[in-house]
PDB file of C-alpha atoms in Angstrom:
ATOM      1  CA  MET A 231      10.726 -31.920  -6.421  1.00  0.00           C
ATOM      2  CA  ALA A 232      10.488 -32.228  -2.646  1.00  0.00           C
ATOM      3  CA  LEU A 233      10.576 -29.325  -0.227  1.00  0.00           C
ATOM      4  CA  PRO A 234      14.133 -28.625   0.948  1.00  0.00           C
ATOM      5  CA  GLU A 235      15.171 -29.703   4.397  1.00  0.00           C
ATOM      6  CA  THR A 236      15.574 -26.700   6.653  1.00  0.00           C
ATOM      7  CA  ILE A 237      18.406 -26.262   9.087  1.00  0.00           C
ATOM      8  CA  ASN A 238      16.404 -24.003  11.389  1.00  0.00           C
ATOM      9  CA  HIS A 239      12.725 -24.797  11.445  1.00  0.00           C
ATOM     10  CA  GLN A 240      10.598 -21.899  12.666  1.00  0.00           C
ATOM     11  CA  ASP A 241       7.688 -23.550  14.444  1.00  0.00           C
ATOM     12  CA  PHE A 242       5.800 -20.326  15.186  1.00  0.00           C
ATOM     13  CA  LEU A 243       5.231 -16.937  13.603  1.00  0.00           C
ATOM     14  CA  LEU A 244       7.130 -14.014  15.071  1.00  0.00           C
ATOM     15  CA  THR A 245       4.351 -11.441  15.354  1.00  0.00           C
ATOM     16  CA  LEU A 246       4.140  -8.173  17.268  1.00  0.00           C
ATOM     17  CA  ASP A 247       0.939  -6.194  17.803  1.00  0.00           C
ATOM     18  CA  THR A 248       1.810  -2.601  18.676  1.00  0.00           C
ATOM     19  CA  SER A 249      -1.761  -2.033  19.876  1.00  0.00           C
ATOM     20  CA  THR A 250      -1.014  -4.352  22.814  1.00  0.00           C
ATOM     21  CA  LEU A 251       2.670  -3.585  23.460  1.00  0.00           C
ATOM     22  CA  PRO A 252       3.845  -0.766  25.725  1.00  0.00           C
ATOM     23  CA  LEU A 253       5.197   2.311  24.021  1.00  0.00           C
ATOM     24  CA  VAL A 254       8.747   3.303  24.988  1.00  0.00           C
ATOM     25  CA  LYS A 255       8.319   7.026  25.576  1.00  0.00           C
ATOM     26  CA  ASN A 256      11.034   9.538  24.771  1.00  0.00           C
ATOM     27  CA  ALA A 257      13.529   7.052  23.372  1.00  0.00           C
ATOM     28  CA  LEU A 258      14.635  10.353  21.831  1.00  0.00           C
ATOM     29  CA  PRO A 259      13.075  13.612  23.083  1.00  0.00           C
ATOM     30  CA  GLY A 260       9.522  13.742  21.715  1.00  0.00           C
ATOM     31  CA  VAL A 261       9.936  10.415  19.894  1.00  0.00           C
ATOM     32  CA  HIS A 262       8.103   7.376  21.263  1.00  0.00           C
ATOM     33  CA  ILE A 263       9.023   3.965  19.870  1.00  0.00           C
ATOM     34  CA  TRP A 264       7.826   0.429  19.509  1.00  0.00           C
ATOM     35  CA  PRO A 265      10.954  -1.517  18.550  1.00  0.00           C
ATOM     36  CA  LEU A 266       9.943  -4.277  16.138  1.00  0.00           C
ATOM     37  CA  PHE A 267      13.129  -5.805  14.711  1.00  0.00           C
ATOM     38  CA  LEU A 268      16.630  -4.794  15.787  1.00  0.00           C
ATOM     39  CA  ASP A 269      19.584  -6.416  14.026  1.00  0.00           C
ATOM     40  CA  ALA A 270      22.834  -4.709  14.990  1.00  0.00           C
ATOM     41  CA  GLU A 271      24.926  -7.338  13.189  1.00  0.00           C
ATOM     42  CA  ASN A 272      23.346  -6.647   9.790  1.00  0.00           C
ATOM     43  CA  GLY A 273      22.506  -2.985  10.399  1.00  0.00           C
ATOM     44  CA  VAL A 274      18.739  -3.302  10.023  1.00  0.00           C
ATOM     45  CA  TRP A 275      16.238  -1.658  12.348  1.00  0.00           C
ATOM     46  CA  VAL A 276      12.480  -1.734  12.048  1.00  0.00           C
ATOM     47  CA  ILE A 277      10.442   0.485  14.325  1.00  0.00           C
ATOM     48  CA  ARG A 278       7.068   2.114  14.689  1.00  0.00           C
ATOM     49  CA  ALA A 279       7.473   5.636  16.027  1.00  0.00           C
ATOM     50  CA  LYS A 280       5.197   8.415  17.237  1.00  0.00           C
ATOM     51  CA  PHE A 281       6.573  11.929  16.907  1.00  0.00           C
ATOM     52  CA  GLU A 282       5.164  14.749  19.014  1.00  0.00           C
ATOM     53  CA  PRO A 283       4.313  18.115  17.431  1.00  0.00           C
ATOM     54  CA  GLY A 284       7.383  20.327  17.060  1.00  0.00           C
ATOM     55  CA  VAL A 285       9.964  17.521  16.925  1.00  0.00           C
ATOM     56  CA  VAL A 286      13.022  18.364  14.835  1.00  0.00           C
ATOM     57  CA  LEU A 287      15.655  15.660  14.570  1.00  0.00           C
ATOM     58  CA  PRO A 288      19.284  16.433  13.718  1.00  0.00           C
ATOM     59  CA  LYS A 289      20.244  16.729  10.069  1.00  0.00           C
ATOM     60  CA  HIS A 290      21.452  13.291   9.065  1.00  0.00           C
ATOM     61  CA  PHE A 291      23.140  11.354   6.287  1.00  0.00           C
ATOM     62  CA  HIS A 292      21.842   7.837   5.528  1.00  0.00           C
ATOM     63  CA  THR A 293      24.417   5.169   4.737  1.00  0.00           C
ATOM     64  CA  GLY A 294      21.628   2.816   3.613  1.00  0.00           C
ATOM     65  CA  THR A 295      18.041   2.867   2.483  1.00  0.00           C
ATOM     66  CA  VAL A 296      14.908   3.821   4.403  1.00  0.00           C
ATOM     67  CA  HIS A 297      11.301   2.823   3.834  1.00  0.00           C
ATOM     68  CA  PHE A 298       8.886   5.044   5.804  1.00  0.00           C
ATOM     69  CA  TYR A 299       5.124   4.562   5.808  1.00  0.00           C
ATOM     70  CA  THR A 300       3.182   7.325   7.582  1.00  0.00           C
ATOM     71  CA  THR A 301       0.100   5.950   9.338  1.00  0.00           C
ATOM     72  CA  ALA A 302      -1.180   9.142  10.999  1.00  0.00           C
ATOM     73  CA  GLY A 303      -0.432  12.850  11.198  1.00  0.00           C
ATOM     74  CA  SER A 304       2.154  14.545   9.020  1.00  0.00           C
ATOM     75  CA  TRP A 305       5.828  15.440   8.871  1.00  0.00           C
ATOM     76  CA  HIS A 306       8.309  16.804   6.357  1.00  0.00           C
ATOM     77  CA  TYR A 307      11.986  17.370   5.757  1.00  0.00           C
ATOM     78  CA  LEU A 308      13.075  20.961   6.328  1.00  0.00           C
ATOM     79  CA  GLU A 309      14.859  20.745   2.988  1.00  0.00           C
ATOM     80  CA  TYR A 310      11.573  19.795   1.243  1.00  0.00           C
ATOM     81  CA  PRO A 311       8.799  21.812   2.936  1.00  0.00           C
ATOM     82  CA  ASP A 312       6.562  21.521  -0.140  1.00  0.00           C
ATOM     83  CA  GLN A 313       6.531  17.700   0.105  1.00  0.00           C
ATOM     84  CA  PRO A 314       4.739  16.847   3.379  1.00  0.00           C
ATOM     85  CA  GLN A 315       4.331  13.196   4.258  1.00  0.00           C
ATOM     86  CA  THR A 316       0.775  12.550   5.432  1.00  0.00           C
ATOM     87  CA  ALA A 317      -1.228   9.510   6.553  1.00  0.00           C
ATOM     88  CA  GLY A 318      -1.009   6.914   3.805  1.00  0.00           C
ATOM     89  CA  SER A 319       2.277   8.233   2.364  1.00  0.00           C
ATOM     90  CA  TYR A 320       5.094   5.817   1.614  1.00  0.00           C
ATOM     91  CA  LEU A 321       8.572   7.320   1.263  1.00  0.00           C
ATOM     92  CA  TYR A 322      11.642   5.557  -0.085  1.00  0.00           C
ATOM     93  CA  GLU A 323      15.001   7.143   0.706  1.00  0.00           C
ATOM     94  CA  PRO A 324      18.096   5.933  -1.128  1.00  0.00           C
ATOM     95  CA  GLY A 325      21.410   5.605   0.654  1.00  0.00           C
ATOM     96  CA  GLY A 326      23.280   8.915   0.611  1.00  0.00           C
ATOM     97  CA  SER A 327      20.190  10.999   1.408  1.00  0.00           C
ATOM     98  CA  VAL A 328      20.729  14.021   3.678  1.00  0.00           C
ATOM     99  CA  HIS A 329      17.828  15.775   5.394  1.00  0.00           C
ATOM    100  CA  THR A 330      16.254  17.070   8.613  1.00  0.00           C
ATOM    101  CA  PHE A 331      13.034  15.452   9.904  1.00  0.00           C
ATOM    102  CA  ALA A 332      10.394  17.777  11.427  1.00  0.00           C
ATOM    103  CA  THR A 333       6.791  17.823  12.569  1.00  0.00           C
ATOM    104  CA  ASP A 334       4.854  21.081  12.683  1.00  0.00           C
ATOM    105  CA  ALA A 335       4.762  22.676  16.141  1.00  0.00           C
ATOM    106  CA  ASP A 336       1.063  23.473  15.723  1.00  0.00           C
ATOM    107  CA  GLY A 337       0.197  20.117  14.116  1.00  0.00           C
ATOM    108  CA  GLU A 338      -0.776  16.733  15.485  1.00  0.00           C
ATOM    109  CA  GLY A 339       2.616  15.068  15.202  1.00  0.00           C
ATOM    110  CA  ALA A 340       3.067  11.872  13.222  1.00  0.00           C
ATOM    111  CA  ASP A 341       2.998   8.107  13.522  1.00  0.00           C
ATOM    112  CA  GLY A 342       4.831   5.809  11.155  1.00  0.00           C
ATOM    113  CA  PHE A 343       6.525   2.532  10.397  1.00  0.00           C
ATOM    114  CA  MET A 344      10.170   2.479   9.265  1.00  0.00           C
ATOM    115  CA  VAL A 345      12.589  -0.065   7.864  1.00  0.00           C
ATOM    116  CA  ILE A 346      16.130   1.331   7.997  1.00  0.00           C
ATOM    117  CA  GLN A 347      19.305  -0.246   6.653  1.00  0.00           C
ATOM    118  CA  GLY A 348      22.660   1.114   7.734  1.00  0.00           C
ATOM    119  CA  CYS A 349      22.978   4.131   9.961  1.00  0.00           C
ATOM    120  CA  ASN A 350      22.186   7.799  10.286  1.00  0.00           C
ATOM    121  CA  VAL A 351      25.221  10.026  10.681  1.00  0.00           C
ATOM    122  CA  ASN A 352      23.869  13.021  12.649  1.00  0.00           C
ATOM    123  CA  PHE A 353      25.061  16.629  12.478  1.00  0.00           C
ATOM    124  CA  ASP A 354      24.216  19.828  14.368  1.00  0.00           C
ATOM    125  CA  GLU A 355      22.948  23.064  12.753  1.00  0.00           C
ATOM    126  CA  ASP A 356      26.535  24.088  11.927  1.00  0.00           C
ATOM    127  CA  GLY A 357      27.333  20.806  10.201  1.00  0.00           C
ATOM    128  CA  ASN A 358      29.411  19.389  13.059  1.00  0.00           C
ATOM    129  CA  PHE A 359      29.291  15.642  13.702  1.00  0.00           C
ATOM    130  CA  ILE A 360      27.058  14.616  16.662  1.00  0.00           C
ATOM    131  CA  ASN A 361      26.840  10.816  16.566  1.00  0.00           C
ATOM    132  CA  ILE A 362      26.021   7.696  14.597  1.00  0.00           C
ATOM    133  CA  MET A 363      22.588   6.181  15.054  1.00  0.00           C
ATOM    134  CA  ASP A 364      22.351   2.540  13.988  1.00  0.00           C
ATOM    135  CA  ALA A 365      20.452  -0.592  15.040  1.00  0.00           C
ATOM    136  CA  GLY A 366      22.758  -1.181  18.030  1.00  0.00           C
ATOM    137  CA  TRP A 367      22.488   2.434  19.183  1.00  0.00           C
ATOM    138  CA  ILE A 368      18.691   2.367  18.820  1.00  0.00           C
ATOM    139  CA  GLU A 369      18.537  -0.867  20.818  1.00  0.00           C
ATOM    140  CA  MET A 370      20.684   0.664  23.567  1.00  0.00           C
ATOM    141  CA  MET A 371      18.551   3.849  23.722  1.00  0.00           C
ATOM    142  CA  VAL A 372      15.246   1.907  23.709  1.00  0.00           C
ATOM    143  CA  LEU A 373      16.434  -0.433  26.477  1.00  0.00           C
ATOM    144  CA  GLU A 374      17.714   2.476  28.567  1.00  0.00           C
ATOM    145  CA  ALA A 375      14.439   4.432  28.196  1.00  0.00           C
ATOM    146  CA  ALA A 376      12.283   1.343  28.821  1.00  0.00           C
ATOM    147  CA  ARG A 377      14.153   0.457  32.010  1.00  0.00           C
ATOM    148  CA  ALA A 378      13.896   4.056  33.250  1.00  0.00           C
ATOM    149  CA  GLN A 379      10.116   3.847  32.708  1.00  0.00           C
ATOM    150  CA  GLY A 380       9.863   0.539  34.562  1.00  0.00           C
ATOM    151  CA  LEU A 381       8.957  -1.382  31.411  1.00  0.00           C
ATOM    152  CA  GLY A 382      11.825  -3.854  31.590  1.00  0.00           C
ATOM    153  CA  VAL A 383      12.941  -5.192  28.223  1.00  0.00           C
ATOM    154  CA  PRO A 384      10.410  -4.385  25.495  1.00  0.00           C
ATOM    155  CA  LYS A 385       9.344  -7.271  23.271  1.00  0.00           C
ATOM    156  CA  TYR A 386      10.899  -7.115  19.807  1.00  0.00           C
ATOM    157  CA  ILE A 387      12.265  -9.606  17.313  1.00  0.00           C
ATOM    158  CA  LYS A 388      15.910 -10.621  17.563  1.00  0.00           C
ATOM    159  CA  PRO A 389      17.125 -12.179  14.314  1.00  0.00           C
ATOM    160  CA  GLY A 390      19.623 -14.941  13.791  1.00  0.00           C
ATOM    161  CA  ALA A 391      19.682 -18.679  13.248  1.00  0.00           C
ATOM    162  CA  ASP A 392      17.400 -19.121  16.245  1.00  0.00           C
ATOM    163  CA  ALA A 393      15.253 -16.047  15.648  1.00  0.00           C
ATOM    164  CA  GLY A 394      13.012 -15.150  18.533  1.00  0.00           C
ATOM    165  CA  TYR A 395      11.891 -12.363  20.810  1.00  0.00           C
ATOM    166  CA  SER A 396      13.995 -10.149  23.049  1.00  0.00           C
ATOM    167  CA  SER A 397      14.298 -11.249  26.641  1.00  0.00           C
TER     168      SER A 397
END
């Protein structure tokens, strides 16, 4: 059997090295991001994020799955204080999960790699709707923060038939 003919031949590897790419600071307050793969059409966002000590994100409902690998520091969900995620921890979150992300105020913060499908529906402390955070929203916030910091458009992978880097 011969190899199948491909419609879109990828003649190079799409690789990002976060140790050489600029960090987009405060894409959200206290959250610094390297966007890696942003696909608003299919609702998939892949990021590496650094969270400062004392960061508490809004309570949120996931419409899809999340894979979160913690590379440094620690964090936890307020709803599960006895299950801290530390360096080397891999967390799988099924769609429908509801929780509140937090780093300890007196800790070192956290660094991690996330693959998110779908969106986060965010709520305030009283359970009132705040917003929807999806791949398109993340892309908009990252681009806005990067431009404000004079970084221009950060380099990340844009999927599609002619997959390539952001420009």
